[in-house]
Short mmCIF file of C-alpha atoms in Angstrom, two decimals:
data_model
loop_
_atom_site.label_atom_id
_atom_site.label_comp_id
_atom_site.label_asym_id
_atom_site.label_seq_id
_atom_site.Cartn_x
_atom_site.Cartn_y
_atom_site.Cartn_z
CA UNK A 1 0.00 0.00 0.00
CA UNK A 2 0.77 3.33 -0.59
CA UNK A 3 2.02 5.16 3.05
CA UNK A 4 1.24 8.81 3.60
CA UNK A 5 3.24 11.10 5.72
CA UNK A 6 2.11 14.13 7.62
CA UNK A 7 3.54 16.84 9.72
CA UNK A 8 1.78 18.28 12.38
CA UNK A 9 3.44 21.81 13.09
CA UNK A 10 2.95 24.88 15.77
CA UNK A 11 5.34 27.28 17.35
CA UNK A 12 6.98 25.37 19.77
CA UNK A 13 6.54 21.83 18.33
CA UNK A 14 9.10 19.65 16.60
CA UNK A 15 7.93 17.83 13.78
CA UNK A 16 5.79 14.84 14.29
CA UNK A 17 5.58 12.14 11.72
CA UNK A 18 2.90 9.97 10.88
CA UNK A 19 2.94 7.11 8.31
CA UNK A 20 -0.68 5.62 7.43
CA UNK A 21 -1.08 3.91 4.55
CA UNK A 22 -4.17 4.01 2.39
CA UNK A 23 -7.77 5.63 2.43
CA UNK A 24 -7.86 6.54 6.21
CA UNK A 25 -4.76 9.16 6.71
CA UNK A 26 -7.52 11.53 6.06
CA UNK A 27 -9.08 9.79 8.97
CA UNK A 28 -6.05 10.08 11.29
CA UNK A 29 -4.95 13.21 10.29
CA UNK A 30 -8.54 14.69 11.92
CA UNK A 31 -7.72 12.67 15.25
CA UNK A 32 -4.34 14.47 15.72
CA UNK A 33 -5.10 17.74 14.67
CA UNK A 34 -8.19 17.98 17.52
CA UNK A 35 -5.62 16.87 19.93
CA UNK A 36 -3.66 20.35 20.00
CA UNK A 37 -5.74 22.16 17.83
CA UNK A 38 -2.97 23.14 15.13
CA UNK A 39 -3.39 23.15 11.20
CA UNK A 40 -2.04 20.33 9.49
CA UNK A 41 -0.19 20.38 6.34
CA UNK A 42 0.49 17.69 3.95
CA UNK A 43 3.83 17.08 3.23
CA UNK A 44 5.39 14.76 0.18
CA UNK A 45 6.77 11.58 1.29
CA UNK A 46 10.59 12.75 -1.10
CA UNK A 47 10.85 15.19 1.93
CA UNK A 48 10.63 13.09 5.21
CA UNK A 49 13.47 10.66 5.87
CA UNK A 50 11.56 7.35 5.96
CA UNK A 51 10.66 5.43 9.20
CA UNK A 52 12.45 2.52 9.79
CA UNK A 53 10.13 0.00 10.22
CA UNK A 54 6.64 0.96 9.31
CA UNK A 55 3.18 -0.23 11.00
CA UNK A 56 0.95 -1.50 8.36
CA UNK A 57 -1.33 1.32 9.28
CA UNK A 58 0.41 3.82 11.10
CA UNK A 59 3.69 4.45 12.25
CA UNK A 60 4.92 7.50 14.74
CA UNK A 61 8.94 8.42 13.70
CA UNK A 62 9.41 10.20 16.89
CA UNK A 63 7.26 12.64 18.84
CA UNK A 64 7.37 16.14 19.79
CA UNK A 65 8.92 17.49 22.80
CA UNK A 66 5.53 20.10 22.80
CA UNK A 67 3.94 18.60 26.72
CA UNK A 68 1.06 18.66 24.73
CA UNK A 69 1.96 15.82 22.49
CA UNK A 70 4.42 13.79 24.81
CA UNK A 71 3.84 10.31 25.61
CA UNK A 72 4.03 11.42 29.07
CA UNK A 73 1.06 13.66 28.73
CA UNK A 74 -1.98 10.79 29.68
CA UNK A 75 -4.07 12.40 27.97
CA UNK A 76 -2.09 12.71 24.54
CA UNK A 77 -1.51 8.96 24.70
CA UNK A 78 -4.84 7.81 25.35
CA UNK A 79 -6.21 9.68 22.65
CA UNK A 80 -3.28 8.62 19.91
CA UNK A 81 -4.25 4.79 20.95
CA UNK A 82 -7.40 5.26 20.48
CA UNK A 83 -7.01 7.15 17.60
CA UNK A 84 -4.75 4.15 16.18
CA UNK A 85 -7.05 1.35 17.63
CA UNK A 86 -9.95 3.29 15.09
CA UNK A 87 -7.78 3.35 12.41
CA UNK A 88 -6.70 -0.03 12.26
CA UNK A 89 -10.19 -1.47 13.03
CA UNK A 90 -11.46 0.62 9.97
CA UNK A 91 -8.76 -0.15 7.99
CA UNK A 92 -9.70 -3.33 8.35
CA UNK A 93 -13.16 -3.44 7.41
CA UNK A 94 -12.02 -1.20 4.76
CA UNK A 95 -9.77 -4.15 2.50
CA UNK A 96 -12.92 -6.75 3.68
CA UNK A 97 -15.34 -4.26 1.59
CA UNK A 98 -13.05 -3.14 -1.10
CA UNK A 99 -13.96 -6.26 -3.06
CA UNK A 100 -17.32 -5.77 -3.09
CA UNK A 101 -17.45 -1.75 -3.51
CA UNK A 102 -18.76 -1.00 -6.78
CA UNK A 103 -15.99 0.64 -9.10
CA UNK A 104 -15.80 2.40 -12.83
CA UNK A 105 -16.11 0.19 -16.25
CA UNK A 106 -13.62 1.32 -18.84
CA UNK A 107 -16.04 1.72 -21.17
CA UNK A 108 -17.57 4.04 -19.50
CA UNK A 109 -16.74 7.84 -18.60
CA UNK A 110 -17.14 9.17 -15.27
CA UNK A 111 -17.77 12.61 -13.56
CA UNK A 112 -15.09 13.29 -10.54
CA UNK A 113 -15.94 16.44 -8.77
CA UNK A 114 -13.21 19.15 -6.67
CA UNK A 115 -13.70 21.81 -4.72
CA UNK A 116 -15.87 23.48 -2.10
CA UNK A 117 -19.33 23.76 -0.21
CA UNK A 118 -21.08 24.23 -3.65
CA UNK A 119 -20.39 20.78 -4.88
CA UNK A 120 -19.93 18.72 -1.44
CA UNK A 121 -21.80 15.76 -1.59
CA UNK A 122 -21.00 15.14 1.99
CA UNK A 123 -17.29 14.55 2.24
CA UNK A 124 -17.46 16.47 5.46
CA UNK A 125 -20.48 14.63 6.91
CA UNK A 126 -18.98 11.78 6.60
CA UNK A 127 -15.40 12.41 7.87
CA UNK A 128 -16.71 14.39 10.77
CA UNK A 129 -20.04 14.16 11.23
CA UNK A 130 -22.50 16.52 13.16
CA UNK A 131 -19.50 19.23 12.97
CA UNK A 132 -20.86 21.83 10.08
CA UNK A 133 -24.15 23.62 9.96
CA UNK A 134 -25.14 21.39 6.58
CA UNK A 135 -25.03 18.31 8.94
CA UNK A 136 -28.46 19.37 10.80
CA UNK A 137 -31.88 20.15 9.37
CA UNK A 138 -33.31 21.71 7.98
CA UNK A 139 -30.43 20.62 4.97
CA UNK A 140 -31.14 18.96 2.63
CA UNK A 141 -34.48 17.66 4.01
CA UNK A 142 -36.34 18.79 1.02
CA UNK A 143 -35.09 16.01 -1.45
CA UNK A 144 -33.59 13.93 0.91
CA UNK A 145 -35.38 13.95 3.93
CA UNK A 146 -32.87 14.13 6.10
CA UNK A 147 -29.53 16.27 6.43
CA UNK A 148 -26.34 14.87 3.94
CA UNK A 149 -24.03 17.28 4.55
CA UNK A 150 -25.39 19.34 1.38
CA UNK A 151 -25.56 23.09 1.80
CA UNK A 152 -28.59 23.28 0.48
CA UNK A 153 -32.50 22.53 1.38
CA UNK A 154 -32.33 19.85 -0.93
CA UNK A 155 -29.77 19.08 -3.98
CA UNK A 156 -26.72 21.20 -4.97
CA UNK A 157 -24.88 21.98 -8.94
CA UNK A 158 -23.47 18.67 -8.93
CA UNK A 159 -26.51 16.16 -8.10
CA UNK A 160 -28.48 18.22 -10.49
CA UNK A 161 -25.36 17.95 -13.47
CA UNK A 162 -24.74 14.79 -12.58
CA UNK A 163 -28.51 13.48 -12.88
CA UNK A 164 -28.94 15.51 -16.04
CA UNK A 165 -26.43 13.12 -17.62
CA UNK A 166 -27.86 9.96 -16.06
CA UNK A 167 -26.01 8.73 -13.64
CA UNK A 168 -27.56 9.53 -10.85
CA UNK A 169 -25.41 11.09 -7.49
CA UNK A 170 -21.90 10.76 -6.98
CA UNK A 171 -20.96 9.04 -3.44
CA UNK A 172 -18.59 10.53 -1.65
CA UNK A 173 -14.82 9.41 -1.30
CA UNK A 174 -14.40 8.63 2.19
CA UNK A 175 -17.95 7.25 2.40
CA UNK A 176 -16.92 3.65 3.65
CA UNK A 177 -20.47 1.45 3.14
CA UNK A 178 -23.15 1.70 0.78
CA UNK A 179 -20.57 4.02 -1.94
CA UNK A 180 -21.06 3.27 -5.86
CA UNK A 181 -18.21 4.81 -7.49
CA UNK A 182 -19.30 3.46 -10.78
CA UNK A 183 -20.19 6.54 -12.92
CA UNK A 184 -17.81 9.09 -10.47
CA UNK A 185 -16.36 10.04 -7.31
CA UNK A 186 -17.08 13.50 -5.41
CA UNK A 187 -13.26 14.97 -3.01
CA UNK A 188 -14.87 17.72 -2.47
CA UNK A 189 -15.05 19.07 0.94
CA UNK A 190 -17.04 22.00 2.52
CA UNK A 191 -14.54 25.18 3.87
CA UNK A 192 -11.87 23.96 1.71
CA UNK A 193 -9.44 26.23 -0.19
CA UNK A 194 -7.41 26.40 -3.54
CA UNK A 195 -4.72 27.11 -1.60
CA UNK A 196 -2.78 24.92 1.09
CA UNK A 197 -4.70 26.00 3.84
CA UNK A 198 -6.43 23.73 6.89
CA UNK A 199 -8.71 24.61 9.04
CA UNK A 200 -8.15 23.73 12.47
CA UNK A 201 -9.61 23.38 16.07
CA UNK A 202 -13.43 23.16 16.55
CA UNK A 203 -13.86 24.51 12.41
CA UNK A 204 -15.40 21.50 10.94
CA UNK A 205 -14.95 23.43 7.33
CA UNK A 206 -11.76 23.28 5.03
CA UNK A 207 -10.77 19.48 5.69
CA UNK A 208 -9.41 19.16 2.98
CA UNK A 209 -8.05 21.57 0.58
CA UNK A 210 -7.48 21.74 -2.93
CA UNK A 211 -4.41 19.75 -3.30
CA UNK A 212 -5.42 17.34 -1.19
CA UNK A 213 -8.74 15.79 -3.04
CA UNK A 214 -6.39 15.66 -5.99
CA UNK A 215 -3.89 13.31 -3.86
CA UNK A 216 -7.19 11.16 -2.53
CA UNK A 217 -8.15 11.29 -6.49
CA UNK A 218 -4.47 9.62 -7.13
CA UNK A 219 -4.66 7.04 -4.61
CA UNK A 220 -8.27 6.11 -5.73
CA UNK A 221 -6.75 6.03 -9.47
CA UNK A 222 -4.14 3.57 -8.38
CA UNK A 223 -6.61 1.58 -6.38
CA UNK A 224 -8.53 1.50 -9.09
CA UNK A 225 -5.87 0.61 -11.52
CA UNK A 226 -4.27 -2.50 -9.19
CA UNK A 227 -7.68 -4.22 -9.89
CA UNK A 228 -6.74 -4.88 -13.18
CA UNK A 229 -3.65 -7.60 -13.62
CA UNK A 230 -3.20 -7.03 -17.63
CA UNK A 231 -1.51 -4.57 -19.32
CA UNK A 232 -4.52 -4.04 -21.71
CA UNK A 233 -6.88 -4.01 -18.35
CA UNK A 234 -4.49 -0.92 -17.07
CA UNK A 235 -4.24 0.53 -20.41
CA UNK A 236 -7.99 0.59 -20.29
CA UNK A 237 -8.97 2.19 -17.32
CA UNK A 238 -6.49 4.75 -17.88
CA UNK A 239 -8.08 5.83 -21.18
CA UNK A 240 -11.32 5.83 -19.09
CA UNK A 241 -9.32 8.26 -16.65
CA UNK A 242 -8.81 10.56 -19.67
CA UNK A 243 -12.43 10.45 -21.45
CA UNK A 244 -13.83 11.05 -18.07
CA UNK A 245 -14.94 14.82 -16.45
CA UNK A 246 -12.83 16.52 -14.14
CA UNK A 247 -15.23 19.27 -12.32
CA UNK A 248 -13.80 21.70 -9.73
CA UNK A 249 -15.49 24.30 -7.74
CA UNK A 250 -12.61 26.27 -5.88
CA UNK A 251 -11.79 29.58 -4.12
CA UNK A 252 -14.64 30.87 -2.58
CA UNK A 253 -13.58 30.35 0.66
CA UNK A 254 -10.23 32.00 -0.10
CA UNK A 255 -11.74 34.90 -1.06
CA UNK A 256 -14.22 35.47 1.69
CA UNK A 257 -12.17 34.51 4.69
CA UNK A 258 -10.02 37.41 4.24
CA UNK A 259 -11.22 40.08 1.44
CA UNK A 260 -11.03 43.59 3.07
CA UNK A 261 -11.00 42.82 6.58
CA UNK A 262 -7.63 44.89 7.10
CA UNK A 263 -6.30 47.79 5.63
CA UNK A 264 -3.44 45.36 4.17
CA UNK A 265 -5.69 43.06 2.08
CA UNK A 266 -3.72 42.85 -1.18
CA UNK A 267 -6.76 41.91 -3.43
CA UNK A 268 -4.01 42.03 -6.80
CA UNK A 269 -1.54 39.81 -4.41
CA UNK A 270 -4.19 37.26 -2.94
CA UNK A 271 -5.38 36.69 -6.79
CA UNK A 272 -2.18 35.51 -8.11
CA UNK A 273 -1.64 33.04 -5.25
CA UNK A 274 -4.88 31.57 -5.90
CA UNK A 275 -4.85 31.42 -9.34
CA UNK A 276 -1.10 29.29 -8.71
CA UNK A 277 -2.40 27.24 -7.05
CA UNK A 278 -5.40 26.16 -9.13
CA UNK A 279 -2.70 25.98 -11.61
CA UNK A 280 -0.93 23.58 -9.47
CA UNK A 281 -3.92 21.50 -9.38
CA UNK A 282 -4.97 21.37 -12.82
CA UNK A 283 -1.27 20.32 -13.92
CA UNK A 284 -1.60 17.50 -11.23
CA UNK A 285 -4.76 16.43 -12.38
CA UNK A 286 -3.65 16.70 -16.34
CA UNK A 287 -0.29 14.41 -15.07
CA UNK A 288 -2.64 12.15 -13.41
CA UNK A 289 -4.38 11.68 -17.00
CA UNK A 290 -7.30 13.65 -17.21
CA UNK A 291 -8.23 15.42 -20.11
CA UNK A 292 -11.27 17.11 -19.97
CA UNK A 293 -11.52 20.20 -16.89
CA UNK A 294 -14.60 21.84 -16.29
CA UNK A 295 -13.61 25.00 -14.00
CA UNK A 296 -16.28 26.83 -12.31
CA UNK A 297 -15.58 30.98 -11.68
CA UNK A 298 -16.83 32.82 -8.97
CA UNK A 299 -20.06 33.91 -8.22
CA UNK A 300 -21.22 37.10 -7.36
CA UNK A 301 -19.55 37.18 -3.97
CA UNK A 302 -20.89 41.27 -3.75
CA UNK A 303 -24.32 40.00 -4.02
CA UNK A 304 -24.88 37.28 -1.17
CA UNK A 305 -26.44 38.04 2.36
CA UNK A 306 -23.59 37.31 4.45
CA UNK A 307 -21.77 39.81 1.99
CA UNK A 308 -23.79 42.65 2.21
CA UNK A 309 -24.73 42.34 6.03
CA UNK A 310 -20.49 42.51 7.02
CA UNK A 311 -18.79 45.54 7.99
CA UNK A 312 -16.49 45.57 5.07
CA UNK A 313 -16.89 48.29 2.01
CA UNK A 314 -20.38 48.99 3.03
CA UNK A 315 -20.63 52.23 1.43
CA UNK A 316 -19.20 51.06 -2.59
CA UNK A 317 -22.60 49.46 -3.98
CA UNK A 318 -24.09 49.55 -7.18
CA UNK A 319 -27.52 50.40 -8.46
CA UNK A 320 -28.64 46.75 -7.15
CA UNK A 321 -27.49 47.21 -3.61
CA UNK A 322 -24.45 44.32 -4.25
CA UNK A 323 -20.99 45.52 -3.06
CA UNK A 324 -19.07 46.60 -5.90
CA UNK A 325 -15.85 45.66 -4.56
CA UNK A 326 -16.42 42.34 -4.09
CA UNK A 327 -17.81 41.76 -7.79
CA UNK A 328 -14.54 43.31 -8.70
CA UNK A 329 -12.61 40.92 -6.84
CA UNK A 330 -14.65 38.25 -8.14
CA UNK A 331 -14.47 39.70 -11.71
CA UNK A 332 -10.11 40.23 -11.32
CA UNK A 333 -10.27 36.17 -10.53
CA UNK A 334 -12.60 35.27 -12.88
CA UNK A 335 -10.37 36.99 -15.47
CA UNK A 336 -7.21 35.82 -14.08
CA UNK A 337 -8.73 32.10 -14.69
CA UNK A 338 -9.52 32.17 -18.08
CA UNK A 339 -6.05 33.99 -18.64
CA UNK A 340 -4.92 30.76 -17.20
CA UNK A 341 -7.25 28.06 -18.70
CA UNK A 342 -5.71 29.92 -22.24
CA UNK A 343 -2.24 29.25 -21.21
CA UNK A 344 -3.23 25.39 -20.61
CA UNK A 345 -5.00 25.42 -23.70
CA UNK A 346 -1.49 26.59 -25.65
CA UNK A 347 0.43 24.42 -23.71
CA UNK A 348 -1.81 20.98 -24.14
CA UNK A 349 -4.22 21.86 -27.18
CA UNK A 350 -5.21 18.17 -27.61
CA UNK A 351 -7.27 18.54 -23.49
CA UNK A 352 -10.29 20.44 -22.80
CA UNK A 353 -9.73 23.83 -21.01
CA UNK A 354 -13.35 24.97 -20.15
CA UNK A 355 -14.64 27.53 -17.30
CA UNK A 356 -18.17 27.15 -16.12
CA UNK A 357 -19.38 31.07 -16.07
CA UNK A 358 -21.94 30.79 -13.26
CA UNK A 359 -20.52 34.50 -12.21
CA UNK A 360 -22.88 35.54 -15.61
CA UNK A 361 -25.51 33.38 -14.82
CA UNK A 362 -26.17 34.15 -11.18
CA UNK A 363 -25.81 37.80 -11.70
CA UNK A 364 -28.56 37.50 -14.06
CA UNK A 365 -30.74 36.24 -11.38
CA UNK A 366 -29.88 39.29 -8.94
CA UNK A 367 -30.68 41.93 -11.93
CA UNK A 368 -34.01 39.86 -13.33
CA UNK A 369 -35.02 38.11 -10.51
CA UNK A 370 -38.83 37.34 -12.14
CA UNK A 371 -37.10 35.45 -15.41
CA UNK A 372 -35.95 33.00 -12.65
CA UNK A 373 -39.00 32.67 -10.79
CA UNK A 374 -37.17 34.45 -7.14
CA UNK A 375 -39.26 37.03 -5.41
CA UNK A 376 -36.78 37.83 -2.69
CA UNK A 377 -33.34 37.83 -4.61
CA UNK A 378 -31.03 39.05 -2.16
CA UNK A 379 -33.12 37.12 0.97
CA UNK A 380 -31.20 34.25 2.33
CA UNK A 381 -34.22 31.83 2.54
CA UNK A 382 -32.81 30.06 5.63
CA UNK A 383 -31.78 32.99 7.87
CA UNK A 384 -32.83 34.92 11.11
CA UNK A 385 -33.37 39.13 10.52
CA UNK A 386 -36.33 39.05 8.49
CA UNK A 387 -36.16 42.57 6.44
CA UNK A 388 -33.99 42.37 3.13
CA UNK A 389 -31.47 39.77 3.56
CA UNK A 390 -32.89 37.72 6.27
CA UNK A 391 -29.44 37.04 7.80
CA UNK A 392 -27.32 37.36 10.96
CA UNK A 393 -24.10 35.74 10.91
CA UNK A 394 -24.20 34.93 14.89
CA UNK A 395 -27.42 33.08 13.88
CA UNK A 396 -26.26 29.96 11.00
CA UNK A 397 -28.91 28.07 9.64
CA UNK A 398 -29.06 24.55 11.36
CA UNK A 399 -27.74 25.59 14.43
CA UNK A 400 -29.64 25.48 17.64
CA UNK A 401 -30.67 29.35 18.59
CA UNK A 402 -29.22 31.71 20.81
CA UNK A 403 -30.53 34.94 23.12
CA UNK A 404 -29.98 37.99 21.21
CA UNK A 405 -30.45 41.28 23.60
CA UNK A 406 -32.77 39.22 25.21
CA UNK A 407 -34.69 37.47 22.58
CA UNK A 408 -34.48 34.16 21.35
CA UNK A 409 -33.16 33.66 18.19
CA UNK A 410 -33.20 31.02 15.55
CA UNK A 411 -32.79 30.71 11.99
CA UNK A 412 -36.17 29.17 10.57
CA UNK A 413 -36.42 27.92 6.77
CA UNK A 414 -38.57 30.07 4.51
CA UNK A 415 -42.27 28.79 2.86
CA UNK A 416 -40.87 28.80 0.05
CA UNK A 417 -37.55 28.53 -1.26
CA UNK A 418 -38.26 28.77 -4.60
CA UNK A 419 -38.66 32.67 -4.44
CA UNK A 420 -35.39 32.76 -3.65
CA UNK A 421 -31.93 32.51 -5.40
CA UNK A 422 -29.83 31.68 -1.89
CA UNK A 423 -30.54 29.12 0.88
CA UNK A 424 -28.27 30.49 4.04
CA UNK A 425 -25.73 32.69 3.51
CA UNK A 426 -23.65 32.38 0.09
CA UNK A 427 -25.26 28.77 -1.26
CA UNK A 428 -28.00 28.26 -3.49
CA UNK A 429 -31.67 27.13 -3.06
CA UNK A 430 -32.35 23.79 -4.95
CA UNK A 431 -34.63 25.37 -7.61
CA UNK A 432 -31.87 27.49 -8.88
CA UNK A 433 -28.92 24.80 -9.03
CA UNK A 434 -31.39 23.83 -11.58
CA UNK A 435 -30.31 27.01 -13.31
CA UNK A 436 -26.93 26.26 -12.67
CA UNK A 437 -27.06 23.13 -14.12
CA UNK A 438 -28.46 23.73 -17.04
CA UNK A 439 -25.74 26.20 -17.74
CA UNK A 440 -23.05 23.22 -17.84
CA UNK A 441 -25.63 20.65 -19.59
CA UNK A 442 -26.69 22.97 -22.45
CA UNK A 443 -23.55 24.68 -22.62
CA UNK A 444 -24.93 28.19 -22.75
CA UNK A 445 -22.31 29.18 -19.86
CA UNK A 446 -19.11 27.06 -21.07
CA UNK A 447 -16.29 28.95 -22.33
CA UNK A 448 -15.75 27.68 -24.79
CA UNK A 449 -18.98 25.85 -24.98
CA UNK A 450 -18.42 22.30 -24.84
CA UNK A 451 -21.41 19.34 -24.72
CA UNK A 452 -20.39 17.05 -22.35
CA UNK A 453 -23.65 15.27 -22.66
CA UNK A 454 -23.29 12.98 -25.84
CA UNK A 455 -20.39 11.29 -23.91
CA UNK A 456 -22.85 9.84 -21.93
CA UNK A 457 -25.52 8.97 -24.16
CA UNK A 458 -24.32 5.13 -23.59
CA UNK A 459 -26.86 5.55 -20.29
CA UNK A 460 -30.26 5.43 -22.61
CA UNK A 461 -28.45 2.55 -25.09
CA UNK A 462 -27.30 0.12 -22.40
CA UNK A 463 -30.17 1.25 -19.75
CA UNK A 464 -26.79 0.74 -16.89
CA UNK A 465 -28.11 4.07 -14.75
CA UNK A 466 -30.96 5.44 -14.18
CA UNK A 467 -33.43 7.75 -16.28
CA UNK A 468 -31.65 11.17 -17.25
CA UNK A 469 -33.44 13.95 -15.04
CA UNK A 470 -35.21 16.64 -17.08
CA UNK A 471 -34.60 19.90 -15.78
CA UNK A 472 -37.50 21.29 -16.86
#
């Protein structure tokens, strides 16, 4: 098996190393980081003078002299056993089900999915559940009944994409029982960044950034590839790596953690750092053998409630009420993207370079609300406030309610969220990832406009999915 090594870093820690080999280091790597409450960072294996005698599982090189993490703090050792007793129990159910978990056909394409919140199929809710607002109701309960770690009242972009093609929704990587990889795979993982960034502490959100999906994506690729024992079988499934979608949905949460919150905010610096490291992600995904990248720009970050309710540029809107430098942010990123899809484009003209424009699209929606059926455009439908924007960031959708000034307060879900184009604070209502989807199915907001549809029209001759969903 492959062995992962990670570094777990702070002020006045030496390096700690941990070898785990396989799926769970994602697992292990949330144990040890609640332990002292410092970000982790991934670090290449090329880097870290090998242990000398690896567990099959795990493997701790030395510890650091931090009290926190000695083996003399009780506390710290109890917690790493049981951390390592989890892992290797799981690990171990994990090769008993691998046989049986269902996995891609090379004659097939298949739709793997990066990024963010937007596209999270409930990555999060199942690494650590009952963490993020998404994991409690009133998520997802309107198409699912019951909360999947969605950030939405019912589906998001990617269920709606991926049932437009016919093959129904994507499981989630680290979703151990009951996962059908067959037609895709969705790494992506609510609060997560383009950059290397972790969150850390109680912050359920940014598990896994950018970088880190595409690693999971490798080690599911060579899984995936060690089931086959010819070289024809290999040869195969990597030509079904390269016919397949890659979709990522990346950088909101870069943006919006930090844009204008200090007099220092470089918004010209911050964009170029971003825009590296989606580079660095797209080349890892193009060595890795994919072929065809669907890229999704920001949205209208100006427009959003939990935009236009902070303290920052309040003054600088436009003749909608949206925050004019935060569409210019967006708009410098956006720009910045394309510039760099282009350069790909030059560089490997036989792959597809496409951005998803849903920065157009959604902007519509705030200017001609009525053409999309939304009432209350700029009303998050899932909020506390009432008045325009129906939001108050101490109150989050999902989460139990609070006294305000001496008043109760909870967030309660709207009648109906149809009249609305956002669900809680940035994400959209089901009705109009409808809108979104549509954009990618029918091309209208692919540039270059691309139809990724025929490549699946195998669903309706060899009736192996289910029914394409009509969004209309």
């Amino acid at each position: 098996m492959q062995t992962t090594y990670v570094a777990l870093s702070g002020k006045r820690m030496q390096t700690t190393y941990v070898a785990l080999s396989g799926l769970w280091n994602s697992r292990l790597i949330i144990f040890l980081r609640e332990m002292d409450e410092k970000a982790l960072h991934l670090v290449p294996p090329a880097s870290l003078e090998s242990p000398d005698s690896p567990l099959r599982f795990y493997r701790v090189a030395r510890f650091s002299e931090h009290p926190s993490l000695s083996m003399s703090n009780p506390l710290f050792a109890s917690r790493l056993l049981l951390c390592v007793l989890f892992v290797e129990a799981i690990g171990n159910m994990t090769l008993a089900s691998s046989a049986s978990r269902l996995l891609p056909s090379s004659a097939y394409p298949s739709v793997y999915v990066f990024g963010a919140s937007m596209v999270d199929s409930g990555e999060n809710f199942v690494a650590m559940p009952l963490r993020q607002d998404a994991d409690f109701e009133p998520y997802s309960v309107d198409y699912f009944e019951k909360p999947t770690g969605r950030w939405s009242n019912g589906r998001n972009l990617i269920d709606f994409i991926t049932q437009g093609l016919g093959i129904g929704l994507l499981s989630p990587y680290l979703q151990s029982f009951g996962s059908n990889f067959t037609y895709g795979v969705n790494f992506a993982s609510s609060g997560s960044h383009a950059r290397n960034k972790t969150a850390s502490g109680d912050n359920s959100g940014g598990l896994f950034c950018l970088l880190v999906q595409i690693d999971q994506f490798r080690e599911y690729q060579e899984s995936v590839l060690s089931q086959h024992r010819s070289v024809l079988g290999q040869q195969r499934m990597r030509q079904h790596f390269s016919n397949s979608i890659y979709f990522i949905e990346t950088a909101h949460n870069d943006y919006l953690s930090v844009a204008f919150q200090s007099e220092d905010f470089d918004a010209i610096n911050l964009t170029e750092i971003v825009i590296a490291a989606i580079k660095d992600a797209l080349q890892a995904l193009y060595d890795s053998g994919a072929r065809t990248f669907l890229v999704m720009n920001l949205t209208p970050i100006g427009c959003n409630p939990s935009t236009l309710t902070n303290d920052y540029r309040k003054e600088n809107r436009d003749s909608y009420g949206c925050k004019v430098d935060y569409l210019e942010l967006a708009s410098r990123h956006n720009e910045r993207l394309i510039e760099l899809l282009n350069k790909f484009s030059a560089k490997y003209p036989a792959a597809e370079w496409t951005v998803f424009d849903a920065y157009s699209l959604m902007l519509d929606a705030y200017h001609n609300p009525l053409n999309y059926g939304v009432k209350y455009p700029f009303q998050a439908c899932c909020g506390y406030g009432g008045g325009e924007y129906n939001y108050n960031a101490d109150v989050n959708c999902g989460r139990p309610g609070k006294l305000i000034n001496g008043t109760y307060a909870v967030a309660k879900k709207c009648t109906d969220p149809s009249l609305h184009i956002i669900w809680d604070s940035l994400h959209p209502v089901e009705s109009f990832c409808r809108y979104l989807a549509r954009g990618v199915l029918d091309g209208t907001h692919l540039i270059p406009s691309i139809n990724i549809t025929d490549r699946f029209t195998y669903i309706s001759k060899d009736g192996v999915a289910e029914p394409k969903l009509s969004l209309w």
